mmCIF file of C-alpha atoms in Angstrom:
data_model
loop_
_atom_site.group_PDB
_atom_site.id
_atom_site.type_symbol
_atom_site.label_atom_id
_atom_site.label_comp_id
_atom_site.label_asym_id
_atom_site.label_seq_id
_atom_site.Cartn_x
_atom_site.Cartn_y
_atom_site.Cartn_z
ATOM 1 C CA MET A 1 -55.474 -70.170 32.750
ATOM 2 C CA GLU A 2 -53.983 -66.369 30.567
ATOM 3 C CA VAL A 3 -52.004 -66.137 33.474
ATOM 4 C CA TYR A 4 -50.543 -69.213 33.493
ATOM 5 C CA VAL A 5 -49.959 -69.060 29.729
ATOM 6 C CA ARG A 6 -47.881 -66.006 30.334
ATOM 7 C CA CYS A 7 -45.504 -67.493 33.520
ATOM 8 C CA VAL A 8 -44.770 -69.869 31.137
ATOM 9 C CA GLU A 9 -44.272 -68.153 28.020
ATOM 10 C CA LYS A 10 -42.555 -66.319 30.316
ATOM 11 C CA VAL A 11 -40.455 -69.328 31.428
ATOM 12 C CA MET A 12 -39.818 -70.419 27.967
ATOM 13 C CA ARG A 13 -38.079 -67.010 27.413
ATOM 14 C CA ARG A 14 -35.679 -67.692 30.436
ATOM 15 C CA TYR A 15 -34.550 -70.980 28.670
ATOM 16 C CA VAL A 16 -34.374 -69.556 25.535
ATOM 17 C CA GLN A 17 -32.054 -66.387 26.685
ATOM 18 C CA ARG A 18 -29.589 -69.263 29.086
ATOM 19 C CA LEU A 19 -29.824 -71.215 25.978
ATOM 20 C CA GLN A 20 -27.944 -68.734 23.758
ATOM 21 C CA TRP A 21 -26.158 -67.864 26.760
ATOM 22 C CA LEU A 22 -24.847 -71.659 26.773
ATOM 23 C CA LEU A 23 -23.779 -72.258 23.669
ATOM 24 C CA SER A 24 -21.944 -68.195 22.938
ATOM 25 C CA GLY A 25 -21.580 -69.191 19.449
ATOM 26 C CA PRO A 26 -22.558 -67.451 16.008
ATOM 27 C CA ILE A 27 -26.422 -67.510 15.561
ATOM 28 C CA LEU A 28 -27.413 -67.710 11.994
ATOM 29 C CA CYS A 29 -30.506 -65.375 11.123
ATOM 30 C CA GLY A 30 -31.047 -65.445 7.870
ATOM 31 C CA ARG A 31 -28.824 -65.572 5.483
ATOM 32 C CA THR A 32 -26.544 -63.502 8.040
ATOM 33 C CA TRP A 33 -23.779 -64.487 10.681
ATOM 34 C CA HIS A 34 -24.958 -62.098 14.050
ATOM 35 C CA LYS A 35 -22.464 -62.005 16.882
ATOM 36 C CA GLN A 36 -23.140 -62.649 20.477
ATOM 37 C CA SER A 37 -23.148 -60.076 23.396
ATOM 38 C CA THR A 38 -19.361 -61.052 23.559
ATOM 39 C CA GLY A 39 -18.336 -59.511 20.536
ATOM 40 C CA SER A 40 -16.699 -61.355 18.877
ATOM 41 C CA SER A 41 -17.686 -64.702 16.808
ATOM 42 C CA SER A 42 -16.803 -67.643 18.575
ATOM 43 C CA GLY A 43 -17.728 -67.126 23.124
ATOM 44 C CA SER A 44 -15.509 -69.246 24.829
ATOM 45 C CA ARG A 45 -18.985 -71.090 26.218
ATOM 46 C CA ARG A 46 -19.398 -73.084 23.182
ATOM 47 C CA LEU A 47 -16.350 -74.957 23.525
ATOM 48 C CA PHE A 48 -15.493 -74.781 26.748
ATOM 49 C CA GLY A 49 -18.564 -74.597 29.033
ATOM 50 C CA ALA A 50 -19.035 -72.093 31.464
ATOM 51 C CA ILE A 51 -16.845 -72.200 34.414
ATOM 52 C CA LEU A 52 -17.844 -72.517 37.975
ATOM 53 C CA GLU A 53 -14.980 -72.329 40.144
ATOM 54 C CA SER A 54 -12.488 -69.703 41.777
ATOM 55 C CA LYS A 55 -9.315 -71.518 41.379
ATOM 56 C CA VAL A 56 -9.024 -73.642 38.474
ATOM 57 C CA CYS A 57 -7.007 -75.237 35.908
ATOM 58 C CA VAL A 58 -7.124 -75.429 32.297
ATOM 59 C CA LEU A 59 -6.183 -78.909 31.295
ATOM 60 C CA LEU A 60 -5.496 -78.674 26.592
ATOM 61 C CA ASP A 61 -5.067 -81.739 24.550
ATOM 62 C CA THR A 62 -2.064 -80.915 22.216
ATOM 63 C CA SER A 63 -1.538 -83.745 20.458
ATOM 64 C CA GLY A 64 -0.517 -84.692 17.251
ATOM 65 C CA SER A 65 -4.965 -85.642 16.524
ATOM 66 C CA MET A 66 -5.375 -82.144 17.656
ATOM 67 C CA GLY A 67 -3.158 -80.453 14.782
ATOM 68 C CA PRO A 68 -6.113 -79.612 12.280
ATOM 69 C CA TYR A 69 -8.184 -77.472 15.085
ATOM 70 C CA LEU A 70 -4.951 -76.570 17.327
ATOM 71 C CA GLN A 71 -6.064 -72.810 15.950
ATOM 72 C CA GLN A 72 -9.390 -73.632 17.044
ATOM 73 C CA VAL A 73 -8.739 -74.523 20.007
ATOM 74 C CA LYS A 74 -5.562 -71.839 20.668
ATOM 75 C CA THR A 75 -8.296 -69.196 19.429
ATOM 76 C CA GLY A 76 -11.501 -70.622 22.422
ATOM 77 C CA LEU A 77 -9.206 -70.759 25.478
ATOM 78 C CA VAL A 78 -7.669 -66.686 24.290
ATOM 79 C CA LEU A 79 -11.964 -65.568 25.373
ATOM 80 C CA LEU A 80 -12.069 -68.020 28.193
ATOM 81 C CA ILE A 81 -8.681 -66.636 29.846
ATOM 82 C CA TRP A 82 -10.580 -62.977 28.924
ATOM 83 C CA GLU A 83 -14.349 -63.897 29.412
ATOM 84 C CA GLN A 84 -14.613 -66.598 32.310
ATOM 85 C CA LEU A 85 -11.285 -67.055 34.485
ATOM 86 C CA ARG A 86 -10.410 -62.929 34.350
ATOM 87 C CA LYS A 87 -14.115 -61.961 35.200
ATOM 88 C CA ARG A 88 -14.719 -65.258 37.877
ATOM 89 C CA CYS A 89 -11.854 -66.574 38.617
ATOM 90 C CA HIS A 90 -9.487 -65.703 42.242
ATOM 91 C CA SER A 91 -6.724 -68.022 40.299
ATOM 92 C CA PHE A 92 -6.543 -70.075 37.341
ATOM 93 C CA ASN A 93 -3.663 -72.028 35.770
ATOM 94 C CA LEU A 94 -2.764 -73.321 32.121
ATOM 95 C CA LEU A 95 -1.703 -76.942 31.166
ATOM 96 C CA SER A 96 -0.926 -78.483 28.249
ATOM 97 C CA PHE A 97 -0.208 -82.210 27.739
ATOM 98 C CA ALA A 98 0.934 -84.595 24.578
ATOM 99 C CA GLU A 99 3.450 -87.311 25.205
ATOM 100 C CA GLY A 100 5.505 -84.487 28.107
ATOM 101 C CA LEU A 101 3.852 -81.283 30.393
ATOM 102 C CA GLN A 102 3.594 -78.378 29.620
ATOM 103 C CA PRO A 103 2.315 -76.307 32.422
ATOM 104 C CA TRP A 104 1.887 -72.505 32.122
ATOM 105 C CA GLN A 105 2.949 -72.380 35.514
ATOM 106 C CA ASP A 106 3.909 -74.157 38.616
ATOM 107 C CA ALA A 107 1.047 -72.970 40.799
ATOM 108 C CA LEU A 108 -2.204 -71.324 40.365
ATOM 109 C CA VAL A 109 -1.848 -67.616 39.882
ATOM 110 C CA GLU A 110 -3.646 -64.858 41.209
ATOM 111 C CA THR A 111 -5.855 -64.103 38.261
ATOM 112 C CA THR A 112 -4.639 -59.973 36.871
ATOM 113 C CA ASP A 113 -4.559 -58.146 33.457
ATOM 114 C CA ALA A 114 -0.743 -58.449 33.612
ATOM 115 C CA ALA A 115 -1.432 -63.034 34.056
ATOM 116 C CA CYS A 116 -4.028 -63.327 31.724
ATOM 117 C CA HIS A 117 -1.667 -60.941 29.171
ATOM 118 C CA GLU A 118 1.224 -63.361 29.698
ATOM 119 C CA ALA A 119 -0.977 -66.476 29.602
ATOM 120 C CA MET A 120 -2.355 -65.429 26.794
ATOM 121 C CA GLN A 121 1.476 -65.286 24.950
ATOM 122 C CA TRP A 122 1.903 -68.737 26.257
ATOM 123 C CA VAL A 123 -0.829 -70.227 24.176
ATOM 124 C CA THR A 124 -0.167 -68.304 21.077
ATOM 125 C CA HIS A 125 3.717 -70.528 21.154
ATOM 126 C CA LEU A 126 1.590 -73.784 21.493
ATOM 127 C CA GLN A 127 2.051 -76.617 18.626
ATOM 128 C CA ALA A 128 0.723 -79.805 18.533
ATOM 129 C CA GLN A 129 2.530 -83.233 18.582
ATOM 130 C CA GLY A 130 2.871 -85.908 20.071
ATOM 131 C CA SER A 131 0.593 -88.958 22.197
ATOM 132 C CA THR A 132 -2.327 -88.107 24.972
ATOM 133 C CA SER A 133 -0.477 -88.507 28.875
ATOM 134 C CA VAL A 134 -3.937 -87.431 30.013
ATOM 135 C CA LEU A 135 -2.984 -89.603 33.440
ATOM 136 C CA GLN A 136 -0.027 -87.456 33.695
ATOM 137 C CA ALA A 137 -1.608 -84.150 33.563
ATOM 138 C CA LEU A 138 -4.218 -85.103 35.747
ATOM 139 C CA LEU A 139 -1.482 -86.214 38.582
ATOM 140 C CA LYS A 140 -0.237 -82.531 37.979
ATOM 141 C CA ALA A 141 -2.796 -80.523 37.981
ATOM 142 C CA PHE A 142 -4.548 -82.319 41.434
ATOM 143 C CA SER A 143 -1.017 -81.166 43.108
ATOM 144 C CA PHE A 144 -1.418 -77.557 42.474
ATOM 145 C CA HIS A 145 -2.433 -75.712 45.554
ATOM 146 C CA ASP A 146 -5.823 -74.766 46.757
ATOM 147 C CA LEU A 147 -7.484 -76.342 43.220
ATOM 148 C CA GLU A 148 -10.893 -76.494 42.980
ATOM 149 C CA GLY A 149 -11.581 -77.071 39.446
ATOM 150 C CA LEU A 150 -10.105 -78.222 36.425
ATOM 151 C CA TYR A 151 -10.957 -78.487 32.927
ATOM 152 C CA LEU A 152 -9.494 -81.065 30.643
ATOM 153 C CA LEU A 153 -10.523 -81.012 27.025
ATOM 154 C CA THR A 154 -8.809 -83.811 24.582
ATOM 155 C CA ASP A 155 -10.148 -85.325 21.104
ATOM 156 C CA GLY A 156 -9.320 -88.738 22.211
ATOM 157 C CA LYS A 157 -8.664 -91.562 24.789
ATOM 158 C CA PRO A 158 -5.241 -91.253 27.364
ATOM 159 C CA ASP A 159 -2.522 -93.565 26.009
ATOM 160 C CA THR A 160 -2.907 -95.361 28.992
ATOM 161 C CA SER A 161 -6.155 -97.658 30.386
ATOM 162 C CA CYS A 162 -8.748 -95.428 30.966
ATOM 163 C CA SER A 163 -9.735 -97.912 33.785
ATOM 164 C CA LEU A 164 -6.179 -96.662 35.525
ATOM 165 C CA VAL A 165 -6.740 -93.434 35.232
ATOM 166 C CA LEU A 166 -9.919 -93.529 36.493
ATOM 167 C CA SER A 167 -9.144 -95.011 39.493
ATOM 168 C CA GLU A 168 -6.081 -92.765 40.364
ATOM 169 C CA VAL A 169 -8.515 -90.109 39.880
ATOM 170 C CA GLN A 170 -11.090 -91.854 42.550
ATOM 171 C CA ARG A 171 -7.825 -92.027 44.823
ATOM 172 C CA LEU A 172 -7.085 -87.981 45.109
ATOM 173 C CA ARG A 173 -10.235 -86.953 45.143
ATOM 174 C CA GLU A 174 -10.106 -88.775 48.667
ATOM 175 C CA GLU A 175 -7.749 -86.888 50.065
ATOM 176 C CA ARG A 176 -8.698 -83.543 47.852
ATOM 177 C CA ASP A 177 -12.323 -82.581 46.825
ATOM 178 C CA VAL A 178 -11.058 -81.103 43.249
ATOM 179 C CA LYS A 179 -14.196 -81.209 40.196
ATOM 180 C CA VAL A 180 -13.067 -82.349 36.630
ATOM 181 C CA HIS A 181 -15.006 -81.038 33.677
ATOM 182 C CA THR A 182 -14.382 -82.586 30.764
ATOM 183 C CA ILE A 183 -14.869 -81.082 27.002
ATOM 184 C CA SER A 184 -14.263 -84.220 24.270
ATOM 185 C CA PHE A 185 -13.716 -82.244 20.919
ATOM 186 C CA ASN A 186 -14.949 -85.419 19.224
ATOM 187 C CA CYS A 187 -18.189 -86.152 20.412
ATOM 188 C CA SER A 188 -17.969 -89.437 17.094
ATOM 189 C CA ASP A 189 -15.853 -91.398 19.006
ATOM 190 C CA ARG A 190 -17.655 -92.854 21.492
ATOM 191 C CA ALA A 191 -15.346 -94.604 24.021
ATOM 192 C CA ALA A 192 -13.422 -91.347 24.366
ATOM 193 C CA VAL A 193 -16.843 -90.041 25.411
ATOM 194 C CA GLU A 194 -17.788 -92.486 27.116
ATOM 195 C CA PHE A 195 -14.862 -92.122 29.791
ATOM 196 C CA LEU A 196 -14.390 -88.417 29.973
ATOM 197 C CA ARG A 197 -18.046 -88.745 30.977
ATOM 198 C CA LYS A 198 -17.309 -91.561 33.647
ATOM 199 C CA LEU A 199 -14.513 -89.179 34.449
ATOM 200 C CA ALA A 200 -16.353 -86.142 34.750
ATOM 201 C CA SER A 201 -19.645 -88.226 36.581
ATOM 202 C CA LEU A 202 -17.110 -89.783 39.423
ATOM 203 C CA THR A 203 -16.388 -86.338 41.226
ATOM 204 C CA GLY A 204 -19.301 -84.139 40.504
ATOM 205 C CA GLY A 205 -18.196 -82.604 37.679
ATOM 206 C CA ARG A 206 -19.915 -81.821 33.803
ATOM 207 C CA TYR A 207 -18.984 -83.696 30.608
ATOM 208 C CA HIS A 208 -19.387 -81.272 28.199
ATOM 209 C CA CYS A 209 -19.792 -81.426 24.213
ATOM 210 C CA PRO A 210 -19.372 -78.317 22.025
ATOM 211 C CA VAL A 211 -22.614 -78.226 20.084
ATOM 212 C CA GLY A 212 -21.528 -77.813 16.030
ATOM 213 C CA GLU A 213 -21.981 -75.635 13.364
ATOM 214 C CA ASP A 214 -24.546 -77.480 11.529
ATOM 215 C CA THR A 215 -26.801 -77.857 14.755
ATOM 216 C CA LEU A 216 -26.747 -74.141 14.742
ATOM 217 C CA VAL A 217 -28.233 -73.418 11.558
ATOM 218 C CA THR A 218 -30.788 -75.884 12.928
ATOM 219 C CA ILE A 219 -32.405 -73.960 15.721
ATOM 220 C CA HIS A 220 -31.598 -70.417 14.519
ATOM 221 C CA GLY A 221 -35.321 -70.006 14.407
ATOM 222 C CA LEU A 222 -35.348 -71.101 18.493
ATOM 223 C CA LEU A 223 -32.240 -69.028 19.022
ATOM 224 C CA THR A 224 -33.579 -65.854 17.554
ATOM 225 C CA LYS A 225 -37.614 -65.703 18.146
ATOM 226 C CA GLY A 226 -38.120 -68.751 21.050
ATOM 227 C CA PHE A 227 -40.047 -72.014 19.507
ATOM 228 C CA ILE A 228 -43.646 -71.949 21.832
ATOM 229 C CA GLU A 229 -45.600 -72.853 18.697
ATOM 230 C CA GLU A 230 -46.641 -76.627 18.061
ATOM 231 C CA ARG A 231 -45.268 -76.673 14.825
ATOM 232 C CA ASP A 232 -41.781 -75.667 15.766
ATOM 233 C CA PRO A 233 -39.235 -78.054 15.264
ATOM 234 C CA ALA A 234 -37.869 -80.269 18.559
ATOM 235 C CA LEU A 235 -34.343 -79.467 19.768
ATOM 236 C CA PRO A 236 -31.832 -81.888 18.313
ATOM 237 C CA PRO A 237 -29.726 -84.172 20.659
ATOM 238 C CA PHE A 238 -27.304 -82.761 23.086
ATOM 239 C CA GLU A 239 -24.633 -84.330 24.376
ATOM 240 C CA GLY A 240 -22.899 -82.122 27.110
ATOM 241 C CA ASP A 241 -24.862 -82.367 30.283
ATOM 242 C CA ASP A 242 -25.951 -78.719 30.520
ATOM 243 C CA LEU A 243 -27.430 -78.648 27.271
ATOM 244 C CA ARG A 244 -29.410 -82.041 27.378
ATOM 245 C CA ILE A 245 -30.408 -80.627 30.378
ATOM 246 C CA LEU A 246 -31.787 -77.363 29.816
ATOM 247 C CA ALA A 247 -33.666 -78.922 26.472
ATOM 248 C CA ARG A 248 -34.878 -81.641 28.357
ATOM 249 C CA GLU A 249 -36.447 -79.052 30.464
ATOM 250 C CA ILE A 250 -38.007 -77.162 27.208
ATOM 251 C CA THR A 251 -39.237 -79.455 25.981
ATOM 252 C CA LYS A 252 -41.486 -80.412 29.450
ATOM 253 C CA ALA A 253 -41.760 -76.469 29.065
ATOM 254 C CA ARG A 254 -43.471 -76.661 25.696
ATOM 255 C CA SER A 255 -45.384 -79.712 26.648
ATOM 256 C CA PHE A 256 -47.065 -77.397 29.203
ATOM 257 C CA LEU A 257 -47.521 -74.707 27.833
ATOM 258 C CA TRP A 258 -49.558 -76.466 24.722
ATOM 259 C CA GLN A 259 -51.710 -77.880 27.271
ATOM 260 C CA ALA A 260 -51.818 -74.337 28.865
ATOM 261 C CA GLN A 261 -53.031 -73.778 24.919
ATOM 262 C CA SER A 262 -55.433 -75.986 24.749
ATOM 263 C CA PHE A 263 -57.206 -75.972 28.176
ATOM 264 C CA ARG A 264 -57.399 -71.785 27.592
ATOM 265 C CA SER A 265 -59.287 -72.836 23.280
ATOM 266 C CA GLN A 266 -61.688 -74.590 24.990
ATOM 267 C CA LEU A 267 -62.870 -72.490 27.341
ATOM 268 C CA GLN A 268 -63.234 -70.225 25.279
ATOM 269 C CA LYS A 269 -65.189 -71.893 22.815
ATOM 270 C CA LYS A 270 -67.406 -73.216 26.105
ATOM 271 C CA ASN A 271 -67.741 -69.340 26.696
ATOM 272 C CA ASN A 272 -68.756 -68.452 23.552
ATOM 273 C CA VAL A 273 -71.597 -71.008 23.083
ATOM 274 C CA GLU A 274 -73.360 -71.994 26.307
ATOM 275 C CA PRO A 275 -75.799 -68.192 27.023
ATOM 276 C CA LYS A 276 -75.111 -66.857 30.549
ATOM 277 C CA ALA A 277 -76.900 -68.165 33.162
ATOM 278 C CA THR A 278 -79.464 -65.457 33.885
ATOM 279 C CA LEU A 279 -80.642 -64.867 38.347
ATOM 280 C CA LEU A 280 -83.656 -65.100 39.357
#
């Protein structure tokens, strides 16, 4: 039982480390904000999730409703370029969409330092205006040769029918095996969230929703020391697929740990109370 408890505690620590890695943002400890291992105050995984494929395109909503948040998104995108695309991807492209499309390049380009610097400069000049032409952006991105994964960040529904977008993507998927990972910048718009969930699920991708500052503050104890005690708070409900699945596993592991600790306590009490048998 002691060995089992130690093993489950080890699993819990790994889960907490994984949760920290996925959130990859500022962690509140007492009254001090601590930076993550990325060396920045806001890592790219917190906003975009983890990049999985080697040949990717990032689709960025720059419609008028994104105006108040565009600087934050641009900062996150620059971090994404250097933290994930440069380190993990063979080739990439960026495409902003509003009423029209603004691709960075006409095709995927090799991920070099020079390309990343050019992409970073392109990001700094983005502006927010117009509507949300999601379908046109997806059609353009699917035309890129060798594409493996799309990462679509938007704060609302498309300006066309959601069912039309889903049917068109289904048709495109019959020709090319490209996963569409969706990122909701406005998780309070439930209709938009449902659309993005369906789009990701349709293509075998993941739905991601960035965790807010309030949630980070709520679970700061977990992120600094873990929470293996029964009195520690439960995890809040996460919207994104990765965090929701991980939270479910953590909750399951916690219940196993508490059960094992209870059994251990009963065994210790039993061994302390009952006299040892003597051999005749």
